[in-house]
Tab-separated table of C-alpha atoms in Angstrom:
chain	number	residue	atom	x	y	z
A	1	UNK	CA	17.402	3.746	-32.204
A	2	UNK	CA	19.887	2.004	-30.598
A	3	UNK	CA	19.227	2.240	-27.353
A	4	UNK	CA	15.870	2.182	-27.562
A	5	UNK	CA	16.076	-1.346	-29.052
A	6	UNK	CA	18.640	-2.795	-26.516
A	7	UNK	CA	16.723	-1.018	-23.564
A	8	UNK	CA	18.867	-0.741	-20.196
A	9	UNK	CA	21.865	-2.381	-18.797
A	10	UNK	CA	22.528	-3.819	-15.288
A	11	UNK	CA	25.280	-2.191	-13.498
A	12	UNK	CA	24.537	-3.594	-10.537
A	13	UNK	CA	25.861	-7.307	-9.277
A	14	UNK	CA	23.811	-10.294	-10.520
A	15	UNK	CA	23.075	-12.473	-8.136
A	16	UNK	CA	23.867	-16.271	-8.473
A	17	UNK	CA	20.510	-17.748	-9.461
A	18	UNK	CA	19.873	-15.260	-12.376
A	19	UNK	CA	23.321	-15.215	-13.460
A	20	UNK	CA	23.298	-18.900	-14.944
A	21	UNK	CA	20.177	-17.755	-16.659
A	22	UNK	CA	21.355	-14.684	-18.077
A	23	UNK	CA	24.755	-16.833	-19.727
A	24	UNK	CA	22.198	-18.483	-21.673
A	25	UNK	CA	20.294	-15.665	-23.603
A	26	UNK	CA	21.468	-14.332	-26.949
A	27	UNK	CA	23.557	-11.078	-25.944
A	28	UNK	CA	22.274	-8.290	-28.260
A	29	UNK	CA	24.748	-5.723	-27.071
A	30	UNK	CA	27.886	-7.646	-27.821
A	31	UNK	CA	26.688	-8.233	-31.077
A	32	UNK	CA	25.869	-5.278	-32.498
A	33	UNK	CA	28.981	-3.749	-30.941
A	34	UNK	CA	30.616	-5.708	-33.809
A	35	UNK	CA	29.584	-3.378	-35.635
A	36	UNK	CA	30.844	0.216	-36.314
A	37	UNK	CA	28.137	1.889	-36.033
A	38	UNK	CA	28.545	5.733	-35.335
A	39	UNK	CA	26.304	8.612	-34.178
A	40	UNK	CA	25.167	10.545	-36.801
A	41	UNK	CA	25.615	14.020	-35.593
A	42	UNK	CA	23.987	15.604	-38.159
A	43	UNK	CA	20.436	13.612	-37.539
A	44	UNK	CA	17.705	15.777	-36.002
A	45	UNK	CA	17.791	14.239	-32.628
A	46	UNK	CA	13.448	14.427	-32.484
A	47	UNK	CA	14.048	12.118	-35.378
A	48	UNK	CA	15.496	9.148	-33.208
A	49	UNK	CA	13.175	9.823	-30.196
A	50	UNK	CA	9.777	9.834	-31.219
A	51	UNK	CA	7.020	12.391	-31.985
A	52	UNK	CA	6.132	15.505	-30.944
A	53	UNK	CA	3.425	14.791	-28.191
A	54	UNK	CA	5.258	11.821	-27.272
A	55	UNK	CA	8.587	14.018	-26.386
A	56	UNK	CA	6.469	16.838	-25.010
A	57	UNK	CA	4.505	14.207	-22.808
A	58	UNK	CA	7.726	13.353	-21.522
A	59	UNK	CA	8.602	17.220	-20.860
A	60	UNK	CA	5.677	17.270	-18.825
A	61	UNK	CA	6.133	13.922	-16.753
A	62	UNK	CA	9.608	15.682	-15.923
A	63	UNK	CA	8.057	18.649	-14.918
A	64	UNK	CA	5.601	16.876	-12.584
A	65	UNK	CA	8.555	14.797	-11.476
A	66	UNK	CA	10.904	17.775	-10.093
A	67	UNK	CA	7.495	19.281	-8.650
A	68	UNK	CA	6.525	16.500	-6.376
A	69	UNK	CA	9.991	15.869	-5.421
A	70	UNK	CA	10.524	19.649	-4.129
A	71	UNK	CA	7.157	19.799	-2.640
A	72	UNK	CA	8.627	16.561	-1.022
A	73	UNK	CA	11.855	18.438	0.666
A	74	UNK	CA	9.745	21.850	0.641
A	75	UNK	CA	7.635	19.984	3.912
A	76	UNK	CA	10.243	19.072	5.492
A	77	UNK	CA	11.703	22.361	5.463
A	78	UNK	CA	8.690	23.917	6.383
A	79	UNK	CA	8.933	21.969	9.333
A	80	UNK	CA	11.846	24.011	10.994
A	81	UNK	CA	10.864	27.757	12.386
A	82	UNK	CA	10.740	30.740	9.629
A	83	UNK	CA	14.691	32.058	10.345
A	84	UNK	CA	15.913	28.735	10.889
A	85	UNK	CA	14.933	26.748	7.718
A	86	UNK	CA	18.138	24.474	6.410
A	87	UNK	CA	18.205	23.664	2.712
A	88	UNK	CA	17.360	20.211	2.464
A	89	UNK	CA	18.244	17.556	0.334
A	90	UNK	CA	18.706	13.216	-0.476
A	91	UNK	CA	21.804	12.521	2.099
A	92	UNK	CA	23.368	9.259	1.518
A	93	UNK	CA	21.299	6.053	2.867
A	94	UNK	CA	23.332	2.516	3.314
A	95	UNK	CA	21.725	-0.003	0.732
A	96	UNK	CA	22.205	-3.213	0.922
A	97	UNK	CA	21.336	-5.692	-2.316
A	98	UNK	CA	22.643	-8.918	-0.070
A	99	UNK	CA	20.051	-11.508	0.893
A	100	UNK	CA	17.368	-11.406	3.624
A	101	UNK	CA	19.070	-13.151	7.212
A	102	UNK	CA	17.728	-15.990	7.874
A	103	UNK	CA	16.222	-16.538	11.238
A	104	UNK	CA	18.910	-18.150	12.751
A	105	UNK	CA	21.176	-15.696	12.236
A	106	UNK	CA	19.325	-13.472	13.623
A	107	UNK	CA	18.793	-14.867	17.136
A	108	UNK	CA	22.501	-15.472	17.176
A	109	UNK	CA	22.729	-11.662	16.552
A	110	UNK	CA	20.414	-10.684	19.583
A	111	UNK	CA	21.943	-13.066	21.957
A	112	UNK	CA	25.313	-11.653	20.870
A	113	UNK	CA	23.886	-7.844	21.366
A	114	UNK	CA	22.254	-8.918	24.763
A	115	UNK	CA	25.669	-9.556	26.353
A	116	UNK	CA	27.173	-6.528	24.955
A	117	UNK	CA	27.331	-3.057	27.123
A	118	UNK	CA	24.986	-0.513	26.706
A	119	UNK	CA	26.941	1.756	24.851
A	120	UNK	CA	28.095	-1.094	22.271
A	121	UNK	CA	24.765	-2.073	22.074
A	122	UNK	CA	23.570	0.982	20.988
A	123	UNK	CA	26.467	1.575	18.289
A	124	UNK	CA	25.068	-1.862	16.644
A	125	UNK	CA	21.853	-0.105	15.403
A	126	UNK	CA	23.918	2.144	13.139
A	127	UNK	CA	24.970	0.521	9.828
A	128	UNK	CA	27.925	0.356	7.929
A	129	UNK	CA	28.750	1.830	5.230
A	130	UNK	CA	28.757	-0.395	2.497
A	131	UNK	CA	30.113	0.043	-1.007
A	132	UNK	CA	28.416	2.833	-2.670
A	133	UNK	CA	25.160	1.433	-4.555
A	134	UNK	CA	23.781	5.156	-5.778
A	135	UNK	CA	20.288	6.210	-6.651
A	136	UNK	CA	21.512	6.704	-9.789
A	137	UNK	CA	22.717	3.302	-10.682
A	138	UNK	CA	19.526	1.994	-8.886
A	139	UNK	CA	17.991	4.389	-11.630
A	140	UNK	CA	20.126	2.927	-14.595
A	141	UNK	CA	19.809	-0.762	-14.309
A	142	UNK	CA	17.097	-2.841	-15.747
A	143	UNK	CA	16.118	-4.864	-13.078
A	144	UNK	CA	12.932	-4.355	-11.227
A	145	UNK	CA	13.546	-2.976	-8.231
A	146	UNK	CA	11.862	-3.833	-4.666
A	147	UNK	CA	12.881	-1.373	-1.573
A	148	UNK	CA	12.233	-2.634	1.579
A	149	UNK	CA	13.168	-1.263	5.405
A	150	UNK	CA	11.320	0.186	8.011
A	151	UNK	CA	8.894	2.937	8.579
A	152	UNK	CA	10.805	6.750	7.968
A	153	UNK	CA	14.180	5.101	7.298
A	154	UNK	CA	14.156	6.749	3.853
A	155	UNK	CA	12.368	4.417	1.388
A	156	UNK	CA	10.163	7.399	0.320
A	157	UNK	CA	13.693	10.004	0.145
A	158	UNK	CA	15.488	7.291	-2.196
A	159	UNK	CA	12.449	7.263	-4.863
A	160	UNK	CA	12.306	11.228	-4.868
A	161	UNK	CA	15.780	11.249	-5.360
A	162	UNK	CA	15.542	8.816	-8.048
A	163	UNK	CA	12.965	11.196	-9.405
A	164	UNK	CA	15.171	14.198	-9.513
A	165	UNK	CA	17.415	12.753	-11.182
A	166	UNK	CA	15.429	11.768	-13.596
A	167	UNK	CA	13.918	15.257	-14.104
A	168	UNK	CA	16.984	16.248	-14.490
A	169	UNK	CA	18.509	13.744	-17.060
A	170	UNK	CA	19.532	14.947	-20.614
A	171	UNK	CA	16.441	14.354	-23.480
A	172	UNK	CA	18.451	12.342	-25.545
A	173	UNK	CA	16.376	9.159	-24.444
A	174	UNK	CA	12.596	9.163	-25.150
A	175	UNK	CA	11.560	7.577	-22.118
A	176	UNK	CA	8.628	7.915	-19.133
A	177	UNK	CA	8.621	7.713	-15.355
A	178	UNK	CA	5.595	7.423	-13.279
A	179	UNK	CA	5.317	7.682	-9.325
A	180	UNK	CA	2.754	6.800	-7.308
A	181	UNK	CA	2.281	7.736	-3.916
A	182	UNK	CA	0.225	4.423	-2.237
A	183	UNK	CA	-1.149	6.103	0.521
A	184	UNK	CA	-3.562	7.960	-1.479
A	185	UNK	CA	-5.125	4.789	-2.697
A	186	UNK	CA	-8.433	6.578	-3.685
A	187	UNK	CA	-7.777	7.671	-6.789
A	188	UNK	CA	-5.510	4.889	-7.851
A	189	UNK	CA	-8.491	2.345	-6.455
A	190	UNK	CA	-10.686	4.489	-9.348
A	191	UNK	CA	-8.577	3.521	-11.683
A	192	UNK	CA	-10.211	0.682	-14.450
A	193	UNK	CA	-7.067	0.731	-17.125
A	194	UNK	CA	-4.064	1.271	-18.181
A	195	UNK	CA	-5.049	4.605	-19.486
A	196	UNK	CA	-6.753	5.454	-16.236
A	197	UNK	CA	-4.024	4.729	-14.217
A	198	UNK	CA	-1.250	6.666	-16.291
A	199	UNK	CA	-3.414	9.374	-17.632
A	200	UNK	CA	-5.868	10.104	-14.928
A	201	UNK	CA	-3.762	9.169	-11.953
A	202	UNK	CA	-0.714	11.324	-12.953
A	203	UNK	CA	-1.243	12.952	-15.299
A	204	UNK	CA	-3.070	13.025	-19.298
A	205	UNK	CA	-1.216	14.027	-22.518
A	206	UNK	CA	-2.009	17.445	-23.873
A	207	UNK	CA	-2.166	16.210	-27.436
A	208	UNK	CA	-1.739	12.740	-29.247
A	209	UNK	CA	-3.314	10.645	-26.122
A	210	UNK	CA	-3.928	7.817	-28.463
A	211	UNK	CA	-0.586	8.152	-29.920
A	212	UNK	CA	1.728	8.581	-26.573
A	213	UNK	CA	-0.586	5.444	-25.246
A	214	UNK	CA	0.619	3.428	-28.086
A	215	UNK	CA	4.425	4.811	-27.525
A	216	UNK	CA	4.017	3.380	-23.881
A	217	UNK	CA	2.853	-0.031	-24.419
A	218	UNK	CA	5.063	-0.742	-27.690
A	219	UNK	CA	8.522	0.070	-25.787
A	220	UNK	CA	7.356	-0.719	-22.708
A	221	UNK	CA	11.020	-1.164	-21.699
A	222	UNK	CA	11.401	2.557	-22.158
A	223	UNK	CA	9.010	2.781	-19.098
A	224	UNK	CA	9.596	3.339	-14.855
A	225	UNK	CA	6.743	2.947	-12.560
A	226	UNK	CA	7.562	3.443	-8.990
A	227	UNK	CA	4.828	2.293	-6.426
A	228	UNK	CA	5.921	4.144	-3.329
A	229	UNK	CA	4.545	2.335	-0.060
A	230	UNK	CA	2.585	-0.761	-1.493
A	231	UNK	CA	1.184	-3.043	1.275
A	232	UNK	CA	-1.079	-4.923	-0.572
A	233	UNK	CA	-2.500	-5.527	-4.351
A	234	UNK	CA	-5.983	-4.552	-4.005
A	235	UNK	CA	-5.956	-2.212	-7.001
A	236	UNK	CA	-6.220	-4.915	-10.333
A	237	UNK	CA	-4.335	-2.122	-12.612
A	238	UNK	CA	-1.786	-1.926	-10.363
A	239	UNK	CA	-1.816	-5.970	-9.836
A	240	UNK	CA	-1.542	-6.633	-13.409
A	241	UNK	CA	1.228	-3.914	-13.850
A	242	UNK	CA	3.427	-5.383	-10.981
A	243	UNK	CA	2.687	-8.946	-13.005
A	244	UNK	CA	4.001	-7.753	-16.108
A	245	UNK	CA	0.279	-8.812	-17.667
A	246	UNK	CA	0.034	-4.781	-18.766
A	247	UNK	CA	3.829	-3.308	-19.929
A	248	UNK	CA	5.515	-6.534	-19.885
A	249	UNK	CA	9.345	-4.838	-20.397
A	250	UNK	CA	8.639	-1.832	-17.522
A	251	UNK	CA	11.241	-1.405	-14.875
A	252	UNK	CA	8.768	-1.547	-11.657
A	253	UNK	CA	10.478	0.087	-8.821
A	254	UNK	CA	8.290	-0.722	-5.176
A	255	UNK	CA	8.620	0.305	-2.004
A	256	UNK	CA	7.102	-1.725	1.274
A	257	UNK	CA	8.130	-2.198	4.575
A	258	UNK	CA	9.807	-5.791	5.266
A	259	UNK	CA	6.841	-7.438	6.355
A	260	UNK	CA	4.678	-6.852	3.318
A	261	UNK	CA	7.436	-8.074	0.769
A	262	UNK	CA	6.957	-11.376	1.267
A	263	UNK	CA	3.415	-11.201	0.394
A	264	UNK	CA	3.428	-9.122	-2.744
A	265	UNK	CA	6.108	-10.223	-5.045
A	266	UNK	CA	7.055	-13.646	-6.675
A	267	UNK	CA	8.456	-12.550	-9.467
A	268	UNK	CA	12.456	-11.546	-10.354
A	269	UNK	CA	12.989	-8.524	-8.205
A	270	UNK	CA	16.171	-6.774	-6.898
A	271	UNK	CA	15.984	-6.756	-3.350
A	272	UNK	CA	17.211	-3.594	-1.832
A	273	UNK	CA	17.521	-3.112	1.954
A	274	UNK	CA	17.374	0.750	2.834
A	275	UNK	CA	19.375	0.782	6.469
A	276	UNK	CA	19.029	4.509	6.876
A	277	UNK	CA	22.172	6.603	7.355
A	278	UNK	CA	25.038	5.820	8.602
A	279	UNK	CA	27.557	7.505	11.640
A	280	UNK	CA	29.341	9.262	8.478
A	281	UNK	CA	26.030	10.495	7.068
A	282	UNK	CA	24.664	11.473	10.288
A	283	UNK	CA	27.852	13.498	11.434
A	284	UNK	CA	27.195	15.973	8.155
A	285	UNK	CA	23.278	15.993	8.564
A	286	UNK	CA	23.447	18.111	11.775
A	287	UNK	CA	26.142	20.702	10.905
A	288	UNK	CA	23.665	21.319	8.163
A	289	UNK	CA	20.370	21.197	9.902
A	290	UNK	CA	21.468	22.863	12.979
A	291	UNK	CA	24.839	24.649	13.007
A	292	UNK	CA	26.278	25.036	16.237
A	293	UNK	CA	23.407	23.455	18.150
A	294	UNK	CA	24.950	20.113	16.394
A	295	UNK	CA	27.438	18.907	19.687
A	296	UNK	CA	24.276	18.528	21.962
A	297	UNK	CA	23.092	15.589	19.288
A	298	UNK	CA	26.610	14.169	18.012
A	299	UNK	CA	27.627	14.004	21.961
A	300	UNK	CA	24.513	12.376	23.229
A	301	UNK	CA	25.230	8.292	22.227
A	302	UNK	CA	21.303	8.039	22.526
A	303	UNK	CA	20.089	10.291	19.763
A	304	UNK	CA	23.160	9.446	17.430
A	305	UNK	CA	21.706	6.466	17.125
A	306	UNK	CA	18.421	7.530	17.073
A	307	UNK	CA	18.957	9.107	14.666
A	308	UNK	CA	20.515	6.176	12.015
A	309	UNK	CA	16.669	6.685	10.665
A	310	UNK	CA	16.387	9.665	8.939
A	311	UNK	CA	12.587	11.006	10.007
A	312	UNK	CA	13.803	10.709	13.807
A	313	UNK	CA	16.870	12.484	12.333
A	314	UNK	CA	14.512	15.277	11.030
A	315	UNK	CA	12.537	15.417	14.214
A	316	UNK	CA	15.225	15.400	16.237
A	317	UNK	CA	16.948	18.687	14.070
A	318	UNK	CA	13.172	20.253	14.439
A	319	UNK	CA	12.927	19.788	17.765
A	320	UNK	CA	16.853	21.066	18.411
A	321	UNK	CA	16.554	24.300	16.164
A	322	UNK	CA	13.231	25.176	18.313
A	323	UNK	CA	12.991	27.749	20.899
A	324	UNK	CA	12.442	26.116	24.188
A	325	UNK	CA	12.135	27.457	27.573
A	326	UNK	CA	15.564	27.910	29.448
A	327	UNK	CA	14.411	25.162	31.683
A	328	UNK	CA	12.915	22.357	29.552
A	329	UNK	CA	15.458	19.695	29.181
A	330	UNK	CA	16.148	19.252	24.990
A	331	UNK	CA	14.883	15.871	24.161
A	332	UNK	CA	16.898	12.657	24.222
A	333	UNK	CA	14.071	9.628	23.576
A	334	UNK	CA	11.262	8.945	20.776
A	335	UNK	CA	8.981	9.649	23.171
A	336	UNK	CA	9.928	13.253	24.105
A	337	UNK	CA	10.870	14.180	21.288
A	338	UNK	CA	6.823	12.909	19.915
A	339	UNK	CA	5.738	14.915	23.047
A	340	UNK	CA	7.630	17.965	21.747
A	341	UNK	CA	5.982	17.878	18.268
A	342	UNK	CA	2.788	17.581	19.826
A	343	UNK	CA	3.262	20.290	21.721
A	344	UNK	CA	4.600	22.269	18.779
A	345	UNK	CA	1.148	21.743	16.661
A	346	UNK	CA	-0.884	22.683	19.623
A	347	UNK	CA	0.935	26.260	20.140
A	348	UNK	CA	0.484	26.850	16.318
A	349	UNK	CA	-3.114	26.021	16.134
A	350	UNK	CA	-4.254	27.304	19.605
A	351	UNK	CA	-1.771	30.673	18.764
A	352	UNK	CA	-0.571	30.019	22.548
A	353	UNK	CA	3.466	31.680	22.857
A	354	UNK	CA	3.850	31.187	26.709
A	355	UNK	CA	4.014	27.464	28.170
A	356	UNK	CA	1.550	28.457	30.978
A	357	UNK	CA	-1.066	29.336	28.858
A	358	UNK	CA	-0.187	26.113	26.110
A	359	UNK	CA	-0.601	23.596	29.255
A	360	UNK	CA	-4.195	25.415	30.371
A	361	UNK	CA	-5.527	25.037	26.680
A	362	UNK	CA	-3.769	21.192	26.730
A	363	UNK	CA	-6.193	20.535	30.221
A	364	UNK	CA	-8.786	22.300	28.679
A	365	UNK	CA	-9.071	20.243	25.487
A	366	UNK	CA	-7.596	16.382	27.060
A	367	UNK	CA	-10.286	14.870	26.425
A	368	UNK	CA	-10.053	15.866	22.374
A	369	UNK	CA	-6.976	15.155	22.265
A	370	UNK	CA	-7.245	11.686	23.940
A	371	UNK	CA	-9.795	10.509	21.643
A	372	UNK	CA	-7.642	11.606	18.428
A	373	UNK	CA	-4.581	9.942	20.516
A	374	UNK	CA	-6.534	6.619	20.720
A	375	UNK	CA	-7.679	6.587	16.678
A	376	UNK	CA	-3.807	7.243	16.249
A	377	UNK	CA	-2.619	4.601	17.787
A	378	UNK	CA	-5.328	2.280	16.419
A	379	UNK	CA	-4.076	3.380	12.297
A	380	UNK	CA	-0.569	2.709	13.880
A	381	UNK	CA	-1.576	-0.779	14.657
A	382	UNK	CA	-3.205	-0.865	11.223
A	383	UNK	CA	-0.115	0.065	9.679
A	384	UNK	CA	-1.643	3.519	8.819
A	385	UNK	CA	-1.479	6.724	9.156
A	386	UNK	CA	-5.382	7.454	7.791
A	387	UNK	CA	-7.476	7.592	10.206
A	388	UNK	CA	-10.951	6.499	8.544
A	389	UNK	CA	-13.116	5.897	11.505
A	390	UNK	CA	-12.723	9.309	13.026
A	391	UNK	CA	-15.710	11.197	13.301
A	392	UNK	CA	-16.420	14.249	11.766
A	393	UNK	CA	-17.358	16.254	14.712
A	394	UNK	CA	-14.433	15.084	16.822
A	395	UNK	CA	-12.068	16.135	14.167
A	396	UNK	CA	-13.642	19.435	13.474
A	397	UNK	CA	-13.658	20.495	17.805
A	398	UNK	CA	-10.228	19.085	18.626
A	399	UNK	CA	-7.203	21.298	18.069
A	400	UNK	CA	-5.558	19.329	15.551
């Protein structure tokens, strides 16, 4: 039961403020190391864990686990055309655990990048690589964890990954992992309880609810929630989760971009900037993605450092690995390379192959596709991408 009882340990760098803290709590692991205690290998291992429903609730969170996260990379392979589709996986982001900039720095920064050439200027947006903090030390310690960055610089990738790996672990622990996806609010909204939010959210015990419920809140520390994409605490559940007023020892794990961190969390979090990836990572994306196509993005200074966030990296490898005509320049700006993907959906909904007969049903339907455009770019500016106030008939006549 030993580990069960001592919970996790940090293997990541404490930072000053909780270290001085930390010196001053009773250190259970050093003590009990003065013992020599010994594994018994001859102890039925289901013995240590827990019960039967417990460890086959567990068998099914893992199951659940490695489903969403290869429906997750399963999309984004189905993205590429059907002879051209790469095997996808987590590449390696740059994560930094250092402290926000302040202000200051910042606009010495810019007015340091505003005298710079073009082509330096550029190269400035791609991080460093920084010392290797892994998903799976992320996964280990027992801090809570918040990531923040940017929309599509691969927030979402890291927690799958995390996931995986998880899946994937050894059963010697008994332990749970929950992840919830924030931009389908409505069923987490629903939620009244603990038990709601676990069970009827993710997913409910086949035997022994009572009992696995029980399992949960008593070693709480044995428990990893992940809130993928929070921007605010509307849901109380999730509230009093986050608080530690409902599993008090739970690693919390939370994704948001940087200007919804502020505004959630006061408590003792982890801070984690996800930088996307970096020239190293991006220079073994594309042999990957798109073979010998590859020299057309790694040559073009533009889209390698577009491409330092990994969803432009993935639209950009879509948009490269698609058949174009001979004469349509390949895309080198966000903006193209949105107006390709556009483009794309439209052929495969309106079944159009030639470009002639694409742009006719494009004049045909503008004003459809205008209106959608508009309610787009109004979620955008709500920071979403669900577009609540479209109308039913619109949506049903226009072509996407």
């Amino acid at each position: 039961m030993r580990k069960r009882t001592l919970g996790r340990t940090s293997l990541l760098p404490e930072t000053k403020s909780s270290a001085s803290t930390e010196t001053k709590k009773f250190d259970l692991h050093n003590w009990i190391s003065c013992f020599s205690f010994k594994d018994d290998t001859q102890m039925d291992i289901n013995c240590l864990q827990g019960s039967g429903p417990c460890l086959r609730y567990q068998a099914k969170l893992k199951s659940k686990a490695q489903k969403i996260s290869n429906e997750f990379w399963k999309a984004n392979k189905n993205l590429f055309e059907r002879n051209n589709k790469p095997d996808l996986s987590y590449a390696s982001l740059v994560l930094d655990t250092q402290e926000s900039v302040s202000p200051s720095k910042i606009k010495k920064l810019k007015s340091k990048k505003s005298k710079m050439s073009r082509p330096k200027k550029l190269r400035t947006y791609i991080p460093e690589d920084r010392p290797d903090i892994s998903p799976s030390e992320l996964l280990k310690t027992d801090k809570n964890i918040l990531l923040v960055g940017k929309p599509g610089i691969g927030k979402t990738a890291l927690t799958h990954e995390m996931l995986k790996l998880w899946a994937e672990r050894d059963n010697k622990e008994l332990d749970y992992m929950f992840y919830f996806d924030m931009r389908e609010t409505s069923h987490i909204m629903m939620a009244k309880s603990l038990e709601d939010l676990l069970f009827s959210v993710i997913s409910e015990p086949d035997e022994g609810k009572e009992e696995v419920l029980q399992d949960i809140k008593k070693n709480s520390d044995n428990v990893t929630l992940i809130f993928d994409g929070i921007t605010d605490l509307s849901s109380s559940v999730v509230k009093r989760v986050v608080e530690k007023d409902l599993l008090p020892d739970a690693k919390i794990i939370i994704t948001c971009r940087p200007d919804d961190a502020e505004d959630l969390l006061s408590g003792d979090f982890l801070r984690v900037e996800v930088k996307g990836f970096s020239e190293q990572t991006i220079k073994t994306y594309f042999p990957a993605t798109l073979g010998e196509e590859q020299e057309k993005v790694l040559s073009n200074l533009e889209l390698l450092t577009l491409c330092h966030v990994p969803v432009y990296a993935l639209m950009v490898a879509v948009c490269f690995s698609s058949e174009t005509p001979e004469d349509s320049p390949q895309p080198c700006t966000v903006t193209e390379i949105y107006i390709n993907i556009v483009r794309h959906c439209l052929q495969t909904i309106s079944k159009k192959t030639k470009t002639k007969d694409l742009n006719s049903f494009i004049n045909n339907k503008s004003e459809e596709i205008l209106s959608l455009a508009e309610f787009a770019f109004k979620a955008t500016e709500g920071k979403t991408v669900i577009l609540r106030e479209l109308p039913v008939k619109t949506a049903a006549s226009s072509p996407s």
